[in-house]
CSV table of N, CA and C in Angstrom, one decimal:
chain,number,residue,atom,x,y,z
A,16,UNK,N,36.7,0.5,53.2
A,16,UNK,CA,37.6,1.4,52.6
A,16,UNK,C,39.0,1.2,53.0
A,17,UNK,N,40.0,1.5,52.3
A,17,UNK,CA,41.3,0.9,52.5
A,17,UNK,C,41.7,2.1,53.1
A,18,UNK,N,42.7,1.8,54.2
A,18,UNK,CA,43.6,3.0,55.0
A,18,UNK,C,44.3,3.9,54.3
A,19,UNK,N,44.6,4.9,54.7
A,19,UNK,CA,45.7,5.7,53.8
A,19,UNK,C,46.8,5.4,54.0
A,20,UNK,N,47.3,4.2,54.8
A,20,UNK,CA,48.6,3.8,54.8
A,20,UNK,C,49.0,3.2,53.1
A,21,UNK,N,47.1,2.1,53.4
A,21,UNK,CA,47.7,1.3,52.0
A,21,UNK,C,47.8,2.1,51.0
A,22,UNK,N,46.8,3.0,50.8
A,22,UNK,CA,46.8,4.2,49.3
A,22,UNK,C,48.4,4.5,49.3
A,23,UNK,N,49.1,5.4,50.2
A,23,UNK,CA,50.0,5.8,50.1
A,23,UNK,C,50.9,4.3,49.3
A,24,UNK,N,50.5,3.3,50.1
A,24,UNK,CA,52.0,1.9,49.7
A,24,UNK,C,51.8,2.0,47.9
A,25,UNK,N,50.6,1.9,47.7
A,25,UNK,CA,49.6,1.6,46.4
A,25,UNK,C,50.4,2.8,45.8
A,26,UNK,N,50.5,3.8,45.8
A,26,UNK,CA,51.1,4.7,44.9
A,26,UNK,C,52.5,5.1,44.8
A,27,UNK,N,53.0,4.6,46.2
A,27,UNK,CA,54.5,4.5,45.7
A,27,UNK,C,54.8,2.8,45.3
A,28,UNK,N,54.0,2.2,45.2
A,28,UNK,CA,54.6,1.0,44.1
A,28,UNK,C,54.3,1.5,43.1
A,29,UNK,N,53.3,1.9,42.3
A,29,UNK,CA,52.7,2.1,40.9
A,29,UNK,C,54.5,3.6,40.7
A,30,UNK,N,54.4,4.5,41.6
A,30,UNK,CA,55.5,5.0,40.7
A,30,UNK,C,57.1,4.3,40.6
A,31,UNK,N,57.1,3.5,41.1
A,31,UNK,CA,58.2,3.1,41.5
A,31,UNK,C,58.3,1.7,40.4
A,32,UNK,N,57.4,1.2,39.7
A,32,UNK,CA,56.7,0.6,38.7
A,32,UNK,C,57.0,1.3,37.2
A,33,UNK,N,57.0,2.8,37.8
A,33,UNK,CA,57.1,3.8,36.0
A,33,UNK,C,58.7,3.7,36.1
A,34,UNK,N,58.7,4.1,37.3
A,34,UNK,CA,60.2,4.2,36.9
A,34,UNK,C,61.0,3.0,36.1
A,35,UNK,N,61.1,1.6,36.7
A,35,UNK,CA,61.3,0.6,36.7
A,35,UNK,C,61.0,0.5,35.2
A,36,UNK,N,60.1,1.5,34.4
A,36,UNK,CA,59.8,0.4,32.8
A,36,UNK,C,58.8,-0.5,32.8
A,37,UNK,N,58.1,-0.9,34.0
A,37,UNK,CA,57.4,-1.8,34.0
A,37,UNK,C,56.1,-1.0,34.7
A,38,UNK,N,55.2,-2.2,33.2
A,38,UNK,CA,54.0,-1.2,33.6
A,38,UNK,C,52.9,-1.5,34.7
A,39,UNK,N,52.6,-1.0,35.6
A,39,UNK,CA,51.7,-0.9,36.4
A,39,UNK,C,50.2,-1.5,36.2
A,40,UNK,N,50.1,-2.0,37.2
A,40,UNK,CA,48.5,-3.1,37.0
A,40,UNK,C,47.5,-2.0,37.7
A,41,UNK,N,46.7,-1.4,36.6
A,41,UNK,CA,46.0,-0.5,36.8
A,41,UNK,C,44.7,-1.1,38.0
A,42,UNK,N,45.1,-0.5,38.7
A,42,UNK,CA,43.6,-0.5,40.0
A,42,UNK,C,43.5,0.7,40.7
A,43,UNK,N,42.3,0.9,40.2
A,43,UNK,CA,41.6,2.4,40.5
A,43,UNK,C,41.7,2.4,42.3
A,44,UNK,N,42.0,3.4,42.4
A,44,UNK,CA,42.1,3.8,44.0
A,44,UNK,C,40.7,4.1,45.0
A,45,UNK,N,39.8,4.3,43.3
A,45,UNK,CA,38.2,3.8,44.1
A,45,UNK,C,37.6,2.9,44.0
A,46,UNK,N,36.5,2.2,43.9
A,46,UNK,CA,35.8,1.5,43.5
A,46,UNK,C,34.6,2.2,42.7
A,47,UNK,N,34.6,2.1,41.4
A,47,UNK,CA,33.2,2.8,41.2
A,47,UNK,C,31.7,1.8,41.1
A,48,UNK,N,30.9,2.6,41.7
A,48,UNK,CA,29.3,1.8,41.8
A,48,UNK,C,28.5,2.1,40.4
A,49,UNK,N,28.0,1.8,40.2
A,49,UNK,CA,27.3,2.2,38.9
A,49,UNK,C,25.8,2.4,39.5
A,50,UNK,N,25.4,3.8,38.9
A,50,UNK,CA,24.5,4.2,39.4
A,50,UNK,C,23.0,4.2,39.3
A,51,UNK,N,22.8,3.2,37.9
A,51,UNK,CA,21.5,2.6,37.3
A,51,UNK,C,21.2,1.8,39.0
A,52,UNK,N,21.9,0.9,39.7
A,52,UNK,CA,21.3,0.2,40.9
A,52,UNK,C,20.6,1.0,41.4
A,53,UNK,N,19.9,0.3,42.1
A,53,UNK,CA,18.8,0.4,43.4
A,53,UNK,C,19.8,0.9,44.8
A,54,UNK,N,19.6,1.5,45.4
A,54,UNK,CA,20.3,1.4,46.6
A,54,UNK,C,19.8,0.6,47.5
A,55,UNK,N,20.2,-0.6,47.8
A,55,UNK,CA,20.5,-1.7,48.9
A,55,UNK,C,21.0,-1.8,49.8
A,56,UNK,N,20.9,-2.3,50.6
A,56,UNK,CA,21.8,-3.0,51.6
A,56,UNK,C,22.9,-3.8,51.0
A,57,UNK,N,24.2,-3.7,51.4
A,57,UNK,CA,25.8,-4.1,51.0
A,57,UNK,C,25.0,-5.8,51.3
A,58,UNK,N,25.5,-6.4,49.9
A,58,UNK,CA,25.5,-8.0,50.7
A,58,UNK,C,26.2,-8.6,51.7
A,59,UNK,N,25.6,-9.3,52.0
A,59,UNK,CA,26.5,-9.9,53.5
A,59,UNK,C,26.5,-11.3,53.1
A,60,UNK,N,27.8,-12.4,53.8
A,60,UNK,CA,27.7,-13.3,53.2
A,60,UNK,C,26.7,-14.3,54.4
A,61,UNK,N,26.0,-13.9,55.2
A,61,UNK,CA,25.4,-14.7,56.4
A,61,UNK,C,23.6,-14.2,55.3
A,62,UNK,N,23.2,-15.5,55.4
A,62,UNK,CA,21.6,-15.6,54.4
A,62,UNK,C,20.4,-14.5,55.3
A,63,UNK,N,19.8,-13.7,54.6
A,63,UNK,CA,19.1,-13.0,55.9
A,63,UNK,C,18.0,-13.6,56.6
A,64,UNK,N,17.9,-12.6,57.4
A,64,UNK,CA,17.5,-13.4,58.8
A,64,UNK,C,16.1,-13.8,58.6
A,65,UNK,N,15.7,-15.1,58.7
A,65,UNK,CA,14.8,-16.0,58.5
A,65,UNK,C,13.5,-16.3,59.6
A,66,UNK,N,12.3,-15.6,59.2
A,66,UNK,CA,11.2,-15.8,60.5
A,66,UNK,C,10.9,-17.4,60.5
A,67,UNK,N,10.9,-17.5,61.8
A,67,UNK,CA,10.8,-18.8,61.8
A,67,UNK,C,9.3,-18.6,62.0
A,68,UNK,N,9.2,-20.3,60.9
A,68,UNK,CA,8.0,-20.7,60.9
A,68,UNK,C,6.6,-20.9,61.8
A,69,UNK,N,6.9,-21.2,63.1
A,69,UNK,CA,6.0,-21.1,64.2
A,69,UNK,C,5.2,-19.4,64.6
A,70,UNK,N,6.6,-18.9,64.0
A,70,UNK,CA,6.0,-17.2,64.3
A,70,UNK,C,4.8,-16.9,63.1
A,71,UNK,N,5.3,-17.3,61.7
A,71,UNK,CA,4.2,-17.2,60.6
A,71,UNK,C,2.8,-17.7,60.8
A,72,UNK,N,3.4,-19.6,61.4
A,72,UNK,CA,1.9,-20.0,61.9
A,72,UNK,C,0.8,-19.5,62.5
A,73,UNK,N,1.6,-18.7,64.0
A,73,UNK,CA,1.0,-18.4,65.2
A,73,UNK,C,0.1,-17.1,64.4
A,74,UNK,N,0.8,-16.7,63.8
A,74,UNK,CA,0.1,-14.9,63.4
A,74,UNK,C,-1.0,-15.2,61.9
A,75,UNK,N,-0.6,-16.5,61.5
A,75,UNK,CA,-1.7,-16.7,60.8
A,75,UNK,C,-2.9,-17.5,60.9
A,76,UNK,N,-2.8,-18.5,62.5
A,76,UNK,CA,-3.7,-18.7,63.0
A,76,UNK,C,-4.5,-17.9,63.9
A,77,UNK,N,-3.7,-16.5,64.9
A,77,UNK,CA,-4.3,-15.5,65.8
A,77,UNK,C,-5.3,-14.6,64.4
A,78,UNK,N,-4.8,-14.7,63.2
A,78,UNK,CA,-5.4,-13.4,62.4
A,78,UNK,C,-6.9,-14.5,62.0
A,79,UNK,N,-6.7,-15.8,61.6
A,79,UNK,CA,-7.7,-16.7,60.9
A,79,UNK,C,-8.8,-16.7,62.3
A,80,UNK,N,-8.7,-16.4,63.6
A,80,UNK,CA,-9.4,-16.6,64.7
A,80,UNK,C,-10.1,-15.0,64.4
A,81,UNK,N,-9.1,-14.2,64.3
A,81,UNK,CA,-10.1,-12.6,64.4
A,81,UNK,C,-11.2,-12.7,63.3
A,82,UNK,N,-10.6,-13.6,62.4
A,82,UNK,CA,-11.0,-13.3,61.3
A,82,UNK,C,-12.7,-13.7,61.4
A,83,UNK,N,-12.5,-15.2,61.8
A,83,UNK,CA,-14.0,-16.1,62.2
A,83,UNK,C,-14.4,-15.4,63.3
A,84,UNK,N,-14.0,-14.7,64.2
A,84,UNK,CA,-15.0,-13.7,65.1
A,84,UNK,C,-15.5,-12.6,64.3
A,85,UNK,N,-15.1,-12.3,63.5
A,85,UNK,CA,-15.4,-11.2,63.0
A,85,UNK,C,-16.8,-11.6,61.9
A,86,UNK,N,-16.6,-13.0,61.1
A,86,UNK,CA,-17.4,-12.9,60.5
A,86,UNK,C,-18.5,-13.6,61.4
A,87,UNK,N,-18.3,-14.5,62.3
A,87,UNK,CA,-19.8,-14.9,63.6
A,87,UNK,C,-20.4,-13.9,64.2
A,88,UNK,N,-19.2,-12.6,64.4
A,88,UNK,CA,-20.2,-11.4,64.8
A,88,UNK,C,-21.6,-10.6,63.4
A,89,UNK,N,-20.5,-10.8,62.4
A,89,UNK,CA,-21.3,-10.1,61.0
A,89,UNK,C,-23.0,-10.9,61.4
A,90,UNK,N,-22.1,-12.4,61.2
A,90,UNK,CA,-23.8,-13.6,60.7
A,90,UNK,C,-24.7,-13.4,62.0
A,91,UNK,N,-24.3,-13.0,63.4
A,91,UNK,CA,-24.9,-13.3,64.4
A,91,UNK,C,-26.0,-11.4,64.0
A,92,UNK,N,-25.6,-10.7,63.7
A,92,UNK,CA,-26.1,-9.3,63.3
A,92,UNK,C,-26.6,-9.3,62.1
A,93,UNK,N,-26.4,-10.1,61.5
A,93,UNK,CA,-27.8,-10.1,59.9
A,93,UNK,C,-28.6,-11.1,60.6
A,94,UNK,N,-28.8,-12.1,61.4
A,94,UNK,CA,-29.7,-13.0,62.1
A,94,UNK,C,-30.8,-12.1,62.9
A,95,UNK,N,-30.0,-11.4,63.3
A,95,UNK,CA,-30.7,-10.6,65.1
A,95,UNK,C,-31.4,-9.7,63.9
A,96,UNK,N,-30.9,-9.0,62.8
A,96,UNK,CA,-31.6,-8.0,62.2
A,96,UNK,C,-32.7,-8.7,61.5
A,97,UNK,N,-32.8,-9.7,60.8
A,97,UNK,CA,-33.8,-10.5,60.4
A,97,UNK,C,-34.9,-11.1,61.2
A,98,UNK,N,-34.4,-11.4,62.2
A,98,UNK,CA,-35.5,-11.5,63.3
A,98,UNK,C,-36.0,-10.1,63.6
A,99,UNK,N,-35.8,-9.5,63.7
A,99,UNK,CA,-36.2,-7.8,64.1
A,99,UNK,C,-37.1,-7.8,63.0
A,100,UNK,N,-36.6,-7.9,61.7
A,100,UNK,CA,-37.3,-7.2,60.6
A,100,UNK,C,-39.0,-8.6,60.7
A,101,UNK,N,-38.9,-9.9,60.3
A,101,UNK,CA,-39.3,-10.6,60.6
A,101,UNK,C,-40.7,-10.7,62.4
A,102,UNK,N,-40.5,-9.7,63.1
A,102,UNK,CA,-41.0,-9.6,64.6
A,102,UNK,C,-41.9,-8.3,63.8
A,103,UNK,N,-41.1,-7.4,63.1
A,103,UNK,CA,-41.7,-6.1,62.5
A,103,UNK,C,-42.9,-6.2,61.6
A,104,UNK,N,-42.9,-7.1,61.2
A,104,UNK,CA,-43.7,-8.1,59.9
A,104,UNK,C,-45.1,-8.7,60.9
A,105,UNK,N,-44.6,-9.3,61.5
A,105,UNK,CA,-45.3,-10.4,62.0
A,105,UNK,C,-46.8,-9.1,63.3
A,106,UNK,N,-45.5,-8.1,63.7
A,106,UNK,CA,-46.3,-7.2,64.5
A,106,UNK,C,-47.5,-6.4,63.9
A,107,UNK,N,-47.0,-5.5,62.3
A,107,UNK,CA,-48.1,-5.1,61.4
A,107,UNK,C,-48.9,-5.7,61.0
A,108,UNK,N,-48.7,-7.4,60.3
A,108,UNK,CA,-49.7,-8.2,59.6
A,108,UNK,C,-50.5,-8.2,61.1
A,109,UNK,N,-50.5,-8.4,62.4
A,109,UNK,CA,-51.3,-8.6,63.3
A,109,UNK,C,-52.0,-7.0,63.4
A,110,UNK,N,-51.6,-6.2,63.9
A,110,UNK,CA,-52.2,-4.7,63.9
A,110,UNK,C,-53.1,-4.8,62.8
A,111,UNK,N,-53.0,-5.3,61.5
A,111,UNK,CA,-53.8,-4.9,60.5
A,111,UNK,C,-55.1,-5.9,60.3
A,112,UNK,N,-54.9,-7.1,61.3
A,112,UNK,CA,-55.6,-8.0,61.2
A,112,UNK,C,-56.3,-7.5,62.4
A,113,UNK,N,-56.2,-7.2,63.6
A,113,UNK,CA,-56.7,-6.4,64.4
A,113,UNK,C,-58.2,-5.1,63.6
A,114,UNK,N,-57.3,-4.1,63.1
A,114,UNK,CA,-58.0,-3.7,62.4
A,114,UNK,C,-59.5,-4.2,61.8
A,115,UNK,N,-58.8,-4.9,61.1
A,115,UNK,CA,-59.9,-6.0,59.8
A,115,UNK,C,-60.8,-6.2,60.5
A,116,UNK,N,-60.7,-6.7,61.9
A,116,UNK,CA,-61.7,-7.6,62.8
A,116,UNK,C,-62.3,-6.4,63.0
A,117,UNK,N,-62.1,-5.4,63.6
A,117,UNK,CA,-62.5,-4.3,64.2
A,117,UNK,C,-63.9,-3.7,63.4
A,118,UNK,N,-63.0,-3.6,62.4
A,118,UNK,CA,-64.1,-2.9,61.2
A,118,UNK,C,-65.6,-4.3,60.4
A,119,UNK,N,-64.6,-5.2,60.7
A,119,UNK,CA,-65.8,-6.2,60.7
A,119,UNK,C,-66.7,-5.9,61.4
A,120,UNK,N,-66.6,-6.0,62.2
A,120,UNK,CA,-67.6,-5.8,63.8
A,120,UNK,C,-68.2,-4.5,63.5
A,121,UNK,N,-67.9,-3.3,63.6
A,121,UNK,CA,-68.5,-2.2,63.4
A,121,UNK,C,-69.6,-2.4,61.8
A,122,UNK,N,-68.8,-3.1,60.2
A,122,UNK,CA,-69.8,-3.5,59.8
A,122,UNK,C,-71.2,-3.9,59.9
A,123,UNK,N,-71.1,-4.8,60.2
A,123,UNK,CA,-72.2,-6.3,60.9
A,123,UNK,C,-72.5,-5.4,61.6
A,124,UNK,N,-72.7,-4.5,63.0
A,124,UNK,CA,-73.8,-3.8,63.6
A,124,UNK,C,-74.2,-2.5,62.9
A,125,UNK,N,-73.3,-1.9,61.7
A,125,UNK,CA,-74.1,-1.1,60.8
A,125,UNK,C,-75.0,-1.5,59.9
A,126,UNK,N,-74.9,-3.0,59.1
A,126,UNK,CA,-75.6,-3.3,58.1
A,126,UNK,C,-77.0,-3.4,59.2
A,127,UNK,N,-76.8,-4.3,60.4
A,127,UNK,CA,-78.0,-4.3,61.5
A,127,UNK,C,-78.5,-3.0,61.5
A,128,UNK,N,-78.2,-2.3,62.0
A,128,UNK,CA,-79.1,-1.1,61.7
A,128,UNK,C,-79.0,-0.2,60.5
A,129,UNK,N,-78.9,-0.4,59.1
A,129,UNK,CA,-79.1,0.0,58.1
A,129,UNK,C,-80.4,-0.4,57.5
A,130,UNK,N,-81.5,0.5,57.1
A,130,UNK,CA,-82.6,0.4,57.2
A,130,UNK,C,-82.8,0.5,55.5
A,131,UNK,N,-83.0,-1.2,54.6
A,131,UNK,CA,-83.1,-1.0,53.3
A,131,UNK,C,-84.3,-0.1,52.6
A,132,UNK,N,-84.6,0.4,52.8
A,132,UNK,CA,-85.9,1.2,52.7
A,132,UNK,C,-85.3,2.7,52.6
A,133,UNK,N,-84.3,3.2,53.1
A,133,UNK,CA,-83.9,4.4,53.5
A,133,UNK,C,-82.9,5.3,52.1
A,134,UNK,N,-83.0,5.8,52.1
A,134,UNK,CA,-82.0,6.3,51.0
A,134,UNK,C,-80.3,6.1,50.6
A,135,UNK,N,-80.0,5.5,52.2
A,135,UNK,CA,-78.8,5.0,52.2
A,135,UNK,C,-78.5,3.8,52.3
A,136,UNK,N,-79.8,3.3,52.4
A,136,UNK,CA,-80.1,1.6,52.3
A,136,UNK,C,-80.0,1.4,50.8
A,137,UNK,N,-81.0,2.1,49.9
A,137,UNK,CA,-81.3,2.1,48.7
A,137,UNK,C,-79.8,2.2,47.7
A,138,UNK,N,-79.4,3.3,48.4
A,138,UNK,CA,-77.4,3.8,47.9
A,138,UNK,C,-76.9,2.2,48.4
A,139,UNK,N,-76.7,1.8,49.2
A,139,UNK,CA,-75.9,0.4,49.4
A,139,UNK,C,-75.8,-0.5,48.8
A,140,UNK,N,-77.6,-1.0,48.3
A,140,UNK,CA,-78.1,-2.0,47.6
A,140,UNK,C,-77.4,-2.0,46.5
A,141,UNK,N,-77.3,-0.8,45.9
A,141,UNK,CA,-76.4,-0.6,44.3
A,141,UNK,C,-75.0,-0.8,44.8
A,142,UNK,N,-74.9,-0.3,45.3
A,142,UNK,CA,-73.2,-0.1,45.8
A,142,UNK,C,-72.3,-1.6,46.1
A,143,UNK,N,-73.3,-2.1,46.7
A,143,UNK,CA,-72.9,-3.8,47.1
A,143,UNK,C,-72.9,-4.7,45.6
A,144,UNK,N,-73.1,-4.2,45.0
A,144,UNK,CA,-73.8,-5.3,44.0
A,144,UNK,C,-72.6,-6.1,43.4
A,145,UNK,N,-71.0,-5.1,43.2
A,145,UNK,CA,-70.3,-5.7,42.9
A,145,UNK,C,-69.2,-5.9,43.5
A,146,UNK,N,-70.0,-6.4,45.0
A,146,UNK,CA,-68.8,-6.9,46.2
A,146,UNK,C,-69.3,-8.4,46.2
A,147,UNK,N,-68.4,-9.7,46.6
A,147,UNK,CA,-69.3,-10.6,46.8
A,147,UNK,C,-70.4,-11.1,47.8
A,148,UNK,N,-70.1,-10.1,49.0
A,148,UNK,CA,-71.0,-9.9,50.1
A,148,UNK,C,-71.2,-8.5,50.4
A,149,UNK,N,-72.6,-8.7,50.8
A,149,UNK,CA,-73.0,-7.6,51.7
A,149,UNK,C,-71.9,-6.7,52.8
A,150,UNK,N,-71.2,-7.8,53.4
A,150,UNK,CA,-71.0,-7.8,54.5
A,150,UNK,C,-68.9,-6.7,53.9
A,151,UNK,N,-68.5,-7.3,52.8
A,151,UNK,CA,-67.8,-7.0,52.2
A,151,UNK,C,-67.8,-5.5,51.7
A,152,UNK,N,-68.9,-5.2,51.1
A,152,UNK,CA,-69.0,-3.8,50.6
A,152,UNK,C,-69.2,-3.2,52.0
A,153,UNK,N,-69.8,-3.2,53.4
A,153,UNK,CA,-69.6,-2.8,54.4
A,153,UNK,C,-68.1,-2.4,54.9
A,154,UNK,N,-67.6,-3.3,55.0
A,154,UNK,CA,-66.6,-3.2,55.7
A,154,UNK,C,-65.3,-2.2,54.7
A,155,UNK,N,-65.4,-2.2,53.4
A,155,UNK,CA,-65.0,-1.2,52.7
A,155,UNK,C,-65.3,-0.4,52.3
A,156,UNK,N,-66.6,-0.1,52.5
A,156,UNK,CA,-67.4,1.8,52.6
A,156,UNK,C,-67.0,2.2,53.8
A,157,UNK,N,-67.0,1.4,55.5
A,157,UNK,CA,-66.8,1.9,56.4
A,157,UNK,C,-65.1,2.7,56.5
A,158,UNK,N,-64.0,1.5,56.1
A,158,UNK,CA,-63.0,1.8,56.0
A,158,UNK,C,-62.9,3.6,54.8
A,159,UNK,N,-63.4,3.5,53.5
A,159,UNK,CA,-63.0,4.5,53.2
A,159,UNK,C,-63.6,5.8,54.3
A,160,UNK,N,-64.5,5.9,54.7
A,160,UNK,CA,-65.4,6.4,55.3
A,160,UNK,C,-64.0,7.3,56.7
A,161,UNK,N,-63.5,6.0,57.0
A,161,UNK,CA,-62.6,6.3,58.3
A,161,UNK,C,-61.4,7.0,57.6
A,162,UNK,N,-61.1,6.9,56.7
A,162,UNK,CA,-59.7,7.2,55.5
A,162,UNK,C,-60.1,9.0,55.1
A,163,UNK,N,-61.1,9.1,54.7
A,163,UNK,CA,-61.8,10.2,54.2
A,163,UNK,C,-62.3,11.4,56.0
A,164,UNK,N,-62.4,10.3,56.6
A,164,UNK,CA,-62.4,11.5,58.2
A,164,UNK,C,-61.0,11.7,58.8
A,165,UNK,N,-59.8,10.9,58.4
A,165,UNK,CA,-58.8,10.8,58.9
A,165,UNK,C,-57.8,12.4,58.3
C-alpha cells in the first residue's frame, strides 16, 4: 500500500492538473480486486518452494516397504489360517474314522453273537438284504441305534 505521503503528492498533482486545464491521468487511489477470484496467496516472483526429489523418493519407498509388510503380514495370516482350518479337517476326518473303526468292531462281535434263528436274527436277515454286506447293515443299525440313545 502506498504511504500517505504519496496519496497526499498524488492529489495535490491531480488538482493542480485541474487547475492547469490539463487533464489528469486517472489512477484510482485504490486498487480494485475483483471479487469472482479465489482468495490466494499474493504472487511472488521467487517459483514456490519445490520438495526435493529424494524427500518424495524416500517417503515413497518407506510407504512401498509398509506397504509389503503389511501385505506379508495379511499372506502370512490367510496361510497360518488355512493350515488351522486344514489341521481342523484333517483332525475330524480322523475322529470320524476313529469312530467308523469303533463301530466296526462292535459290529463284527454283535453279528458274532446274533443268533439267526432269533427274532432279531430273523429282523436282520430282511433288513440286510439291501446293504451290500452283512457286516454293513450292522454297522448302520448299530450307529442309528447310538443316534436314537443319544
Amino acid at each position: 500500500m502506498e504511504s500517505m505521503d504519496d496519496l497526499l503528492a498524488q492529489l495535490k498533482a491531480e488538482y493542480q492538473q485541474k487547475d492547469a486545464g490539463v487533464q489528469p491521468q486517472e489512477k484510482p487511489l485504490f486498487q480494485e480486486q475483483l471479487v469472482d477470484l479465489p482468495l490466494t496467496d499474493p504472487p511472488t516472483s521467487e517459483s514456490p518452494a519445490k520438495i526435493p526429489d529424494w524427500v518424495s523418493t524416500a517417503q515413497d519407498r518407506e510407504l512401498a516397504e509398509m506397504r509389503t509388510e503389511f501385505e506379508n503380514k495379511d499372506q502370512e495370516e490367510a496361510l497360518k489360517q488355512q493350515q488351522e482350518l486344514e489341521a481342523e479337517q484333517k483332525r475330524v476326518q480322523q475322529q470320524k474314522q476313529k469312530e467308523r473303526e469303533a463301530l466296526t468292531q462292535q459290529a463284527t462281535e454283535w453279528l458274532k453273537n446274533l443268533s439267526p434263528n432269533s427274532a432279531e436274527g430273523l429282523w436282520f436277515e430282511e433288513f440286510s438284504d439291501s446293504y451290500p454286506s452283512k457286516l454293513e447293515a450292522a454297522i448302520d443299525y448299530l450307529q442309528a441305534l447310538k443316534e436314537t440313545q443319544s
